Amino acid sequence: MAILDGQKVPNRRWRIGGLLGIGVLVNYLDRLSLSVAAPQISAELHLSPEQVGFFLSAFFWSYALLQVPAGMLLDRFGPTRIGRWGAFCWGLASTITAFAGGWAGIFAARMLLGVAEAPGFMVSSKATGYWFPRQERGFATALFDAAAKFSNVIGVPMVAFVVVGMGWRWGFALTAVLSFAYFVAFLVIYRDPSADTKLSPLERRFILEGGAQPEGVPPVSASGMLGYLLTQRKVWGLTIGFAAYGYSFYLFLTWLPGYLVQTMHMSIIKSAGFAAIPWMVATISDLFVGGWLIDRLISKGYEESKVRKSVLVCGMVLGLAVFGATQTTDPVWAIVWISIALGGLAAAAPVGWSLPSLIAPRGGVGTVGGLMNFGNNLMGAAAPIATGFIVGATGSFVNAFLLAGVILLVGIFSFVFLLGRIESIPEPR
């Protein structure tokens, strides 16, 4: 319970945080629907593992390429306008996917979805920077980041039930309806703090005095800010490290159901139940380690930079448990190792997503987030394709998991030696 000048601070900011979390949840339901439907689509269209890998990655090509432009637009026009247009276009793209015909149609529709969702996560990151003081930033960021993991807990079984019972097209129809519903909610509820008439003066003071990111446009042009940030070692450390996280995260997001069907010989429904377990572990780890624990330690006086950096690096190290999954053919042990890996990565993720609003100069949060998420989702495009080729060539996921572990080692090095202290980058002149 936040107190300022002996008064209880209202919680409008947490309602906004909850809204942003729901947005990411719907966003990821759009993404994972294809991984659940992939075995059925593959059987119906007679696709090879390589072809499946390509259409699983289609979303990430357009999504990754538009991260930096979307971040620059977000810094210029703000979360309210960009968030509204983005949410509307999610629903439109999911509707088109439901009506797509053939492999090429699915590929094109998924690329369109990548365009529509490009600003989504960055809108949540920038809005959280506006709405929350630094001492609450960990849990506030974990709210929307954990939603990405929790989407697999409820989304995989839900979409699997619809796909098995009604066919894969109805799975995409379901996500289209949910996307349009979120667009209406965001349109009605979300405003930046300076424009929100329901935000009390006391809570606004609490947010600003706690170190919230100031609203407003960058002091330099969008291209000038981008050029300046590309010279900063911290930005490169964050980008490379988060790209390494993204490879493993998107490998599991796109291929985990297929891995359980192919390697562990499960049905689609059974694989959905097993796949939900590591994602539930990841959700809990995200909220309580990457969120609550960080805020708790900082409030007790521990140095903010060391706390965040320790959780970030330790979470990445736990991600190396993916190596353990290469040493077993027992589905229970496979899920245990994958749960440890995803739990560690999930603890690191909200730290990563809090960093743009913590290290960026004024007006640069969207651009830093765009650069970071560009690297993240470039790996999101590479992971499904690389995995598809490895599985197609070897008939096994062992080498695919080994590659993910090696990439994680590169990310750990980047976070330790390039990122440095978690503190603001000076504003460009």
Coordinates of C-alpha atoms in Angstrom, one line a residue:
M1 CA 0.0 0.0 0.0
A2 CA 1.6 3.3 -1.1
I3 CA 1.5 6.2 1.3
L4 CA 2.5 9.8 0.5
D5 CA 2.3 12.6 3.1
G6 CA 0.4 10.3 5.4
Q7 CA -2.3 9.7 2.8
K8 CA -3.2 6.5 1.0
V9 CA -2.3 6.8 -2.7
P10 CA -5.1 5.7 -5.1
N11 CA -4.4 2.9 -7.5
R12 CA -5.4 4.2 -10.9
R13 CA -1.9 3.2 -12.2
W14 CA -2.5 -0.4 -11.3
R15 CA -5.8 -0.5 -13.3
I16 CA -3.7 0.8 -16.3
G17 CA -1.1 -1.8 -15.6
G18 CA -3.8 -4.5 -15.6
L19 CA -5.1 -3.2 -19.0
L20 CA -1.6 -3.4 -20.5
G21 CA -1.3 -6.9 -19.2
I22 CA -4.5 -8.0 -20.9
G23 CA -3.3 -6.4 -24.1
V24 CA -0.1 -8.5 -24.1
L25 CA -2.1 -11.6 -23.2
V26 CA -4.4 -11.1 -26.3
N27 CA -1.3 -10.2 -28.4
Y28 CA 0.3 -13.5 -27.6
L29 CA -2.8 -15.5 -28.1
D30 CA -2.7 -14.2 -31.7
R31 CA 0.9 -15.4 -32.0
L32 CA 0.7 -18.9 -30.4
S33 CA -2.5 -19.9 -32.3
L34 CA -0.4 -21.0 -35.3
S35 CA 2.0 -23.1 -33.3
V36 CA -1.0 -25.0 -31.8
A37 CA -2.7 -25.4 -35.2
A38 CA 0.6 -26.2 -37.1
P39 CA 0.4 -30.0 -36.8
Q40 CA -3.2 -30.0 -38.2
I41 CA -2.3 -27.5 -40.9
S42 CA 0.8 -29.5 -41.8
A43 CA -1.2 -32.7 -42.2
E44 CA -3.9 -31.1 -44.2
L45 CA -1.5 -29.3 -46.6
H46 CA 1.2 -32.0 -46.6
L47 CA 4.0 -29.6 -45.4
S48 CA 7.6 -30.5 -44.6
P49 CA 9.2 -29.5 -41.3
E50 CA 11.2 -26.8 -43.2
Q51 CA 7.9 -25.3 -44.6
V52 CA 6.3 -25.4 -41.1
G53 CA 9.4 -23.5 -39.8
F54 CA 9.0 -20.9 -42.4
F55 CA 5.4 -20.1 -41.8
L56 CA 6.0 -20.2 -38.0
S57 CA 8.6 -17.5 -38.5
A58 CA 6.7 -15.4 -41.0
F59 CA 5.2 -13.2 -38.2
F60 CA 8.7 -12.4 -36.8
W61 CA 10.2 -11.1 -40.1
S62 CA 7.8 -8.2 -40.4
Y63 CA 7.5 -7.8 -36.7
A64 CA 11.3 -7.6 -36.2
L65 CA 12.0 -5.3 -39.2
L66 CA 9.4 -2.8 -38.0
Q67 CA 10.6 -2.6 -34.4
V68 CA 12.9 0.4 -34.8
P69 CA 10.5 2.4 -37.0
A70 CA 7.6 1.6 -34.6
G71 CA 9.7 2.7 -31.6
M72 CA 10.5 6.0 -33.3
L73 CA 6.8 6.6 -34.1
L74 CA 6.0 5.7 -30.5
D75 CA 8.4 8.3 -29.2
R76 CA 6.9 10.9 -31.5
F77 CA 3.1 10.2 -31.2
G78 CA 2.9 8.4 -27.8
P79 CA 1.3 5.2 -26.4
T80 CA -2.3 6.5 -26.7
R81 CA -2.5 6.9 -30.5
I82 CA -0.1 4.1 -31.5
G83 CA -1.7 1.7 -29.0
R84 CA -5.2 2.3 -30.4
W85 CA -4.2 1.8 -34.1
G86 CA -2.1 -1.2 -33.2
A87 CA -4.9 -3.0 -31.3
F88 CA -7.4 -2.5 -34.1
C89 CA -5.0 -3.9 -36.7
W90 CA -4.3 -7.0 -34.6
G91 CA -8.0 -8.0 -34.9
L92 CA -8.0 -7.2 -38.7
A93 CA -4.9 -9.4 -39.3
S94 CA -6.2 -12.3 -37.3
T95 CA -9.5 -12.2 -39.3
I96 CA -7.5 -12.4 -42.5
T97 CA -5.5 -15.3 -41.2
A98 CA -8.7 -17.2 -40.5
F99 CA -9.7 -16.9 -44.1
A100 CA -6.3 -17.6 -45.6
G101 CA -6.0 -20.4 -48.2
G102 CA -2.9 -22.5 -48.6
W103 CA 0.7 -22.2 -47.3
A104 CA 1.4 -18.9 -49.1
G105 CA -1.8 -17.3 -47.8
I106 CA -1.0 -18.3 -44.2
F107 CA 2.6 -17.0 -44.7
A108 CA 1.3 -13.6 -46.0
A109 CA -1.3 -13.2 -43.3
R110 CA 1.2 -13.9 -40.6
M111 CA 3.5 -11.3 -42.0
L112 CA 0.6 -8.8 -41.8
L113 CA 0.0 -9.7 -38.2
G114 CA 3.7 -8.9 -37.5
V115 CA 3.2 -5.4 -39.0
A116 CA 0.1 -4.9 -36.8
E117 CA 1.7 -6.0 -33.6
A118 CA 5.0 -4.4 -34.1
P119 CA 4.4 -1.5 -31.5
G120 CA 2.5 -3.7 -29.0
F121 CA 5.1 -4.6 -26.4
M122 CA 6.8 -1.2 -26.7
V123 CA 3.5 0.6 -26.0
S124 CA 3.3 -1.3 -22.7
S125 CA 6.9 -0.6 -21.8
K126 CA 6.6 3.1 -22.6
A127 CA 3.2 3.5 -20.9
T128 CA 4.6 1.7 -17.8
G129 CA 7.5 4.2 -17.7
Y130 CA 4.9 7.0 -17.7
W131 CA 2.6 5.5 -15.1
F132 CA 4.9 3.9 -12.5
P133 CA 7.6 5.2 -10.2
R134 CA 10.9 3.3 -10.3
Q135 CA 10.3 1.4 -7.0
E136 CA 7.2 -0.2 -8.6
R137 CA 8.5 -0.6 -12.1
G138 CA 9.6 -4.2 -11.5
F139 CA 6.2 -5.7 -10.7
A140 CA 4.4 -3.3 -13.2
T141 CA 6.6 -4.6 -16.0
A142 CA 6.2 -8.2 -14.8
L143 CA 2.4 -7.7 -15.1
F144 CA 2.5 -7.3 -18.9
D145 CA 5.6 -9.6 -19.5
A146 CA 4.1 -12.4 -17.4
A147 CA 1.0 -12.2 -19.6
A148 CA 3.1 -13.3 -22.5
K149 CA 3.9 -16.5 -20.6
F150 CA 0.5 -17.0 -19.1
S151 CA -1.0 -16.8 -22.6
N152 CA 0.5 -20.3 -23.2
V153 CA -1.1 -21.6 -20.0
I154 CA -4.6 -20.7 -21.0
G155 CA -4.2 -20.1 -24.7
V156 CA -2.6 -23.3 -25.8
P157 CA -5.3 -25.6 -24.3
M158 CA -8.1 -23.1 -25.3
V159 CA -6.9 -22.8 -28.9
A160 CA -6.2 -26.6 -29.1
F161 CA -9.7 -27.4 -27.9
V162 CA -11.2 -25.1 -30.6
V163 CA -8.8 -26.4 -33.3
V164 CA -9.5 -30.1 -32.6
G165 CA -13.2 -29.6 -32.2
M166 CA -13.9 -27.1 -35.0
G167 CA -10.8 -26.9 -37.2
W168 CA -7.8 -24.6 -37.4
R169 CA -9.6 -21.7 -39.0
W170 CA -11.9 -21.3 -35.9
G171 CA -8.8 -21.0 -33.7
F172 CA -7.8 -17.8 -35.6
A173 CA -11.4 -16.6 -35.5
L174 CA -11.4 -16.8 -31.7
T175 CA -8.2 -14.7 -31.5
A176 CA -9.7 -12.1 -33.9
V177 CA -12.7 -11.6 -31.6
L178 CA -10.5 -11.2 -28.5
S179 CA -8.3 -8.7 -30.4
F180 CA -11.3 -6.5 -31.3
A181 CA -12.6 -6.6 -27.8
Y182 CA -9.3 -5.4 -26.4
F183 CA -9.2 -2.5 -29.0
V184 CA -12.5 -1.3 -27.6
A185 CA -11.3 -1.6 -24.0
F186 CA -8.0 0.3 -24.8
L187 CA -9.9 3.0 -26.7
V188 CA -12.3 3.6 -23.7
I189 CA -9.8 3.3 -20.8
Y190 CA -6.2 4.2 -21.7
R191 CA -4.9 7.8 -21.5
D192 CA -1.4 9.1 -20.7
P193 CA -1.2 10.4 -17.1
S194 CA -1.3 14.0 -18.1
A195 CA -4.6 13.5 -20.0
D196 CA -6.3 11.1 -17.6
T197 CA -9.0 12.9 -15.7
K198 CA -9.4 10.0 -13.3
L199 CA -5.9 10.3 -12.0
S200 CA -5.8 12.1 -8.7
P201 CA -3.3 14.9 -8.0
L202 CA -1.9 12.9 -5.1
E203 CA -1.2 9.8 -7.2
R204 CA 0.2 11.9 -10.0
R205 CA 2.6 13.5 -7.6
F206 CA 3.6 10.0 -6.2
I207 CA 4.3 8.8 -9.8
L208 CA 6.4 11.8 -10.8
E209 CA 8.4 12.1 -7.5
G210 CA 9.1 8.4 -7.8
G211 CA 11.1 8.9 -11.0
A212 CA 8.5 8.1 -13.7
Q213 CA 9.6 8.8 -17.3
P214 CA 8.6 12.4 -18.3
E215 CA 6.1 12.6 -21.1
G216 CA 6.9 14.5 -24.3
V217 CA 8.8 14.2 -27.5
P218 CA 12.6 13.7 -27.8
P219 CA 14.8 16.8 -27.6
V220 CA 16.3 15.9 -31.0
S221 CA 14.8 14.5 -34.2
A222 CA 13.9 10.8 -34.4
S223 CA 16.8 10.0 -36.6
G224 CA 19.1 12.0 -34.4
M225 CA 18.0 10.0 -31.3
L226 CA 18.5 6.8 -33.2
G227 CA 22.0 7.7 -34.3
Y228 CA 22.9 8.8 -30.8
L229 CA 21.6 5.6 -29.2
L230 CA 23.5 3.4 -31.7
T231 CA 26.8 4.8 -30.3
Q232 CA 25.9 3.8 -26.7
R233 CA 27.5 0.6 -25.3
K234 CA 24.6 0.1 -22.9
V235 CA 22.1 -0.1 -25.8
W236 CA 24.3 -2.7 -27.6
G237 CA 24.6 -4.8 -24.4
L238 CA 20.9 -4.7 -23.9
T239 CA 20.1 -5.5 -27.6
I240 CA 22.5 -8.5 -27.9
G241 CA 21.6 -9.9 -24.5
F242 CA 17.9 -9.7 -25.1
A243 CA 18.3 -11.2 -28.6
A244 CA 19.9 -14.3 -27.0
Y245 CA 16.9 -14.5 -24.6
G246 CA 14.6 -14.2 -27.6
Y247 CA 16.0 -17.2 -29.4
S248 CA 15.2 -19.7 -26.6
F249 CA 11.9 -18.0 -25.7
Y250 CA 10.6 -18.1 -29.3
L251 CA 12.0 -21.6 -29.9
F252 CA 9.7 -22.9 -27.1
L253 CA 6.8 -20.6 -28.1
T254 CA 6.7 -21.9 -31.6
W255 CA 8.0 -25.5 -31.4
L256 CA 7.2 -26.8 -27.9
P257 CA 3.9 -28.4 -28.9
G258 CA 5.5 -29.8 -32.1
Y259 CA 8.4 -31.2 -30.0
L260 CA 6.0 -33.0 -27.7
V261 CA 4.0 -34.4 -30.6
Q262 CA 7.0 -35.5 -32.6
T263 CA 9.6 -36.6 -30.0
M264 CA 7.3 -37.6 -27.1
H265 CA 4.5 -39.0 -29.5
M266 CA 1.7 -37.1 -27.8
S267 CA -1.7 -36.1 -29.3
I268 CA -2.3 -32.4 -29.9
I269 CA -4.6 -32.2 -26.8
K270 CA -2.1 -34.0 -24.5
S271 CA 0.8 -32.0 -25.8
A272 CA -1.2 -28.8 -25.0
G273 CA -1.6 -29.9 -21.4
F274 CA 2.1 -30.8 -21.0
A275 CA 3.2 -27.5 -22.7
A276 CA 1.2 -25.5 -20.2
I277 CA 3.3 -26.7 -17.3
P278 CA 6.6 -24.8 -18.1
W279 CA 4.6 -21.7 -19.1
M280 CA 2.9 -21.7 -15.7
V281 CA 6.3 -22.0 -14.0
A282 CA 7.4 -19.1 -16.2
T283 CA 4.4 -17.0 -15.3
I284 CA 5.0 -17.4 -11.6
S285 CA 8.7 -16.8 -11.9
D286 CA 8.1 -13.7 -14.0
L287 CA 5.7 -12.1 -11.5
F288 CA 7.3 -13.1 -8.2
V289 CA 11.1 -13.1 -9.1
G290 CA 11.3 -10.6 -12.0
G291 CA 8.6 -8.4 -10.5
W292 CA 7.7 -8.6 -6.8
L293 CA 11.2 -9.7 -5.4
I294 CA 13.0 -7.0 -7.3
D295 CA 10.7 -4.2 -6.0
R296 CA 10.9 -5.7 -2.5
L297 CA 14.7 -5.8 -2.4
I298 CA 15.0 -2.2 -3.8
S299 CA 12.4 -0.9 -1.2
K300 CA 14.6 -2.5 1.5
G301 CA 17.6 -0.4 0.4
Y302 CA 19.6 -2.8 -1.8
E303 CA 21.3 -1.0 -4.7
E304 CA 18.9 -0.9 -7.6
S305 CA 21.4 -1.6 -10.4
K306 CA 22.9 -4.7 -8.6
V307 CA 19.5 -6.2 -7.8
R308 CA 18.2 -5.9 -11.4
K309 CA 21.5 -7.0 -12.9
S310 CA 21.8 -10.1 -10.6
V311 CA 18.3 -11.3 -11.5
L312 CA 18.9 -10.6 -15.2
V313 CA 22.1 -12.7 -15.3
C314 CA 21.0 -15.5 -13.0
G315 CA 17.8 -15.9 -15.0
M316 CA 19.8 -16.3 -18.2
V317 CA 22.1 -18.8 -16.5
L318 CA 19.1 -20.9 -15.4
G319 CA 18.0 -20.8 -19.1
L320 CA 21.0 -23.1 -19.8
A321 CA 18.9 -25.9 -18.3
V322 CA 17.8 -26.4 -21.9
F323 CA 20.9 -28.5 -22.2
G324 CA 19.3 -31.0 -19.8
A325 CA 16.4 -31.6 -22.2
T326 CA 18.9 -33.0 -24.7
Q327 CA 19.8 -35.8 -22.4
T328 CA 16.4 -37.4 -21.9
T329 CA 13.6 -39.1 -23.8
D330 CA 11.3 -39.2 -20.8
P331 CA 8.5 -36.5 -21.2
V332 CA 8.4 -35.8 -17.5
W333 CA 12.1 -35.0 -17.2
A334 CA 12.0 -33.1 -20.5
I335 CA 9.2 -30.9 -19.0
V336 CA 11.2 -30.5 -15.8
W337 CA 14.3 -29.2 -17.6
I338 CA 12.3 -27.0 -19.9
S339 CA 10.4 -25.6 -16.9
I340 CA 13.7 -24.7 -15.2
A341 CA 14.9 -23.0 -18.4
L342 CA 11.7 -21.0 -19.0
G343 CA 11.4 -20.1 -15.3
G344 CA 14.9 -18.6 -15.4
L345 CA 14.3 -16.8 -18.7
A346 CA 11.0 -15.5 -17.4
A347 CA 12.6 -14.0 -14.3
A348 CA 15.1 -12.1 -16.5
A349 CA 12.5 -10.9 -19.0
P350 CA 10.7 -8.2 -17.0
V351 CA 14.1 -6.8 -16.0
G352 CA 15.0 -6.5 -19.7
W353 CA 11.7 -4.8 -20.5
S354 CA 12.1 -2.4 -17.6
L355 CA 15.5 -1.3 -18.9
P356 CA 14.3 1.0 -21.8
S357 CA 12.5 3.3 -19.4
L358 CA 15.4 3.1 -16.9
I359 CA 18.4 3.8 -19.2
A360 CA 16.9 5.7 -22.1
P361 CA 17.3 9.5 -22.3
R362 CA 14.2 11.6 -22.3
G363 CA 12.0 10.8 -25.3
G364 CA 14.1 7.8 -26.2
V365 CA 12.3 4.9 -24.5
G366 CA 10.5 3.8 -27.6
T367 CA 13.6 3.8 -29.7
V368 CA 15.7 1.9 -27.1
G369 CA 12.8 -0.6 -26.8
G370 CA 12.6 -0.8 -30.6
L371 CA 16.3 -1.6 -30.9
M372 CA 16.1 -4.2 -28.1
N373 CA 13.0 -5.8 -29.5
F374 CA 14.4 -5.8 -33.0
G375 CA 17.2 -8.1 -31.9
N376 CA 14.8 -10.1 -29.8
N377 CA 12.5 -10.8 -32.7
L378 CA 15.1 -11.2 -35.3
M379 CA 16.0 -14.2 -33.3
G380 CA 12.3 -15.0 -33.1
A381 CA 12.4 -15.2 -36.9
A382 CA 15.6 -17.3 -36.9
A383 CA 14.7 -19.8 -34.2
P384 CA 11.7 -21.5 -35.9
I385 CA 13.5 -21.7 -39.2
A386 CA 16.8 -23.0 -37.7
T387 CA 14.9 -25.5 -35.6
G388 CA 12.8 -26.7 -38.6
F389 CA 16.0 -27.3 -40.7
I390 CA 17.8 -29.1 -37.8
V391 CA 14.8 -31.3 -37.0
G392 CA 14.3 -32.0 -40.7
A393 CA 17.9 -33.0 -41.2
T394 CA 18.4 -35.0 -38.0
G395 CA 14.9 -36.1 -37.0
S396 CA 15.7 -34.8 -33.5
F397 CA 15.5 -31.7 -31.4
V398 CA 18.8 -32.3 -29.6
N399 CA 21.0 -30.1 -31.7
A400 CA 18.3 -27.4 -31.8
F401 CA 18.3 -27.2 -28.0
L402 CA 22.2 -27.3 -27.9
L403 CA 22.3 -24.3 -30.3
A404 CA 19.8 -22.4 -28.1
G405 CA 22.1 -22.9 -25.1
V406 CA 25.2 -21.6 -26.9
I407 CA 23.4 -18.5 -27.9
L408 CA 22.3 -17.9 -24.3
L409 CA 26.0 -18.0 -23.3
V410 CA 26.7 -15.1 -25.8
G411 CA 23.8 -13.2 -24.2
I412 CA 25.1 -13.7 -20.7
F413 CA 28.5 -12.3 -21.8
S414 CA 26.8 -9.2 -23.3
F415 CA 24.7 -8.5 -20.2
V416 CA 27.7 -8.8 -17.9
F417 CA 30.4 -6.9 -19.9
L418 CA 28.5 -4.5 -22.2
L419 CA 25.4 -3.4 -20.3
G420 CA 27.2 -2.1 -17.2
R421 CA 25.4 -0.2 -14.5
I422 CA 21.6 0.2 -14.9
E423 CA 21.5 4.0 -15.1
S424 CA 20.2 6.7 -17.5
I425 CA 22.2 7.5 -20.7
P426 CA 22.9 11.2 -20.9
E427 CA 20.6 13.2 -23.2
P428 CA 22.1 14.0 -26.6
R429 CA 23.1 17.6 -27.1

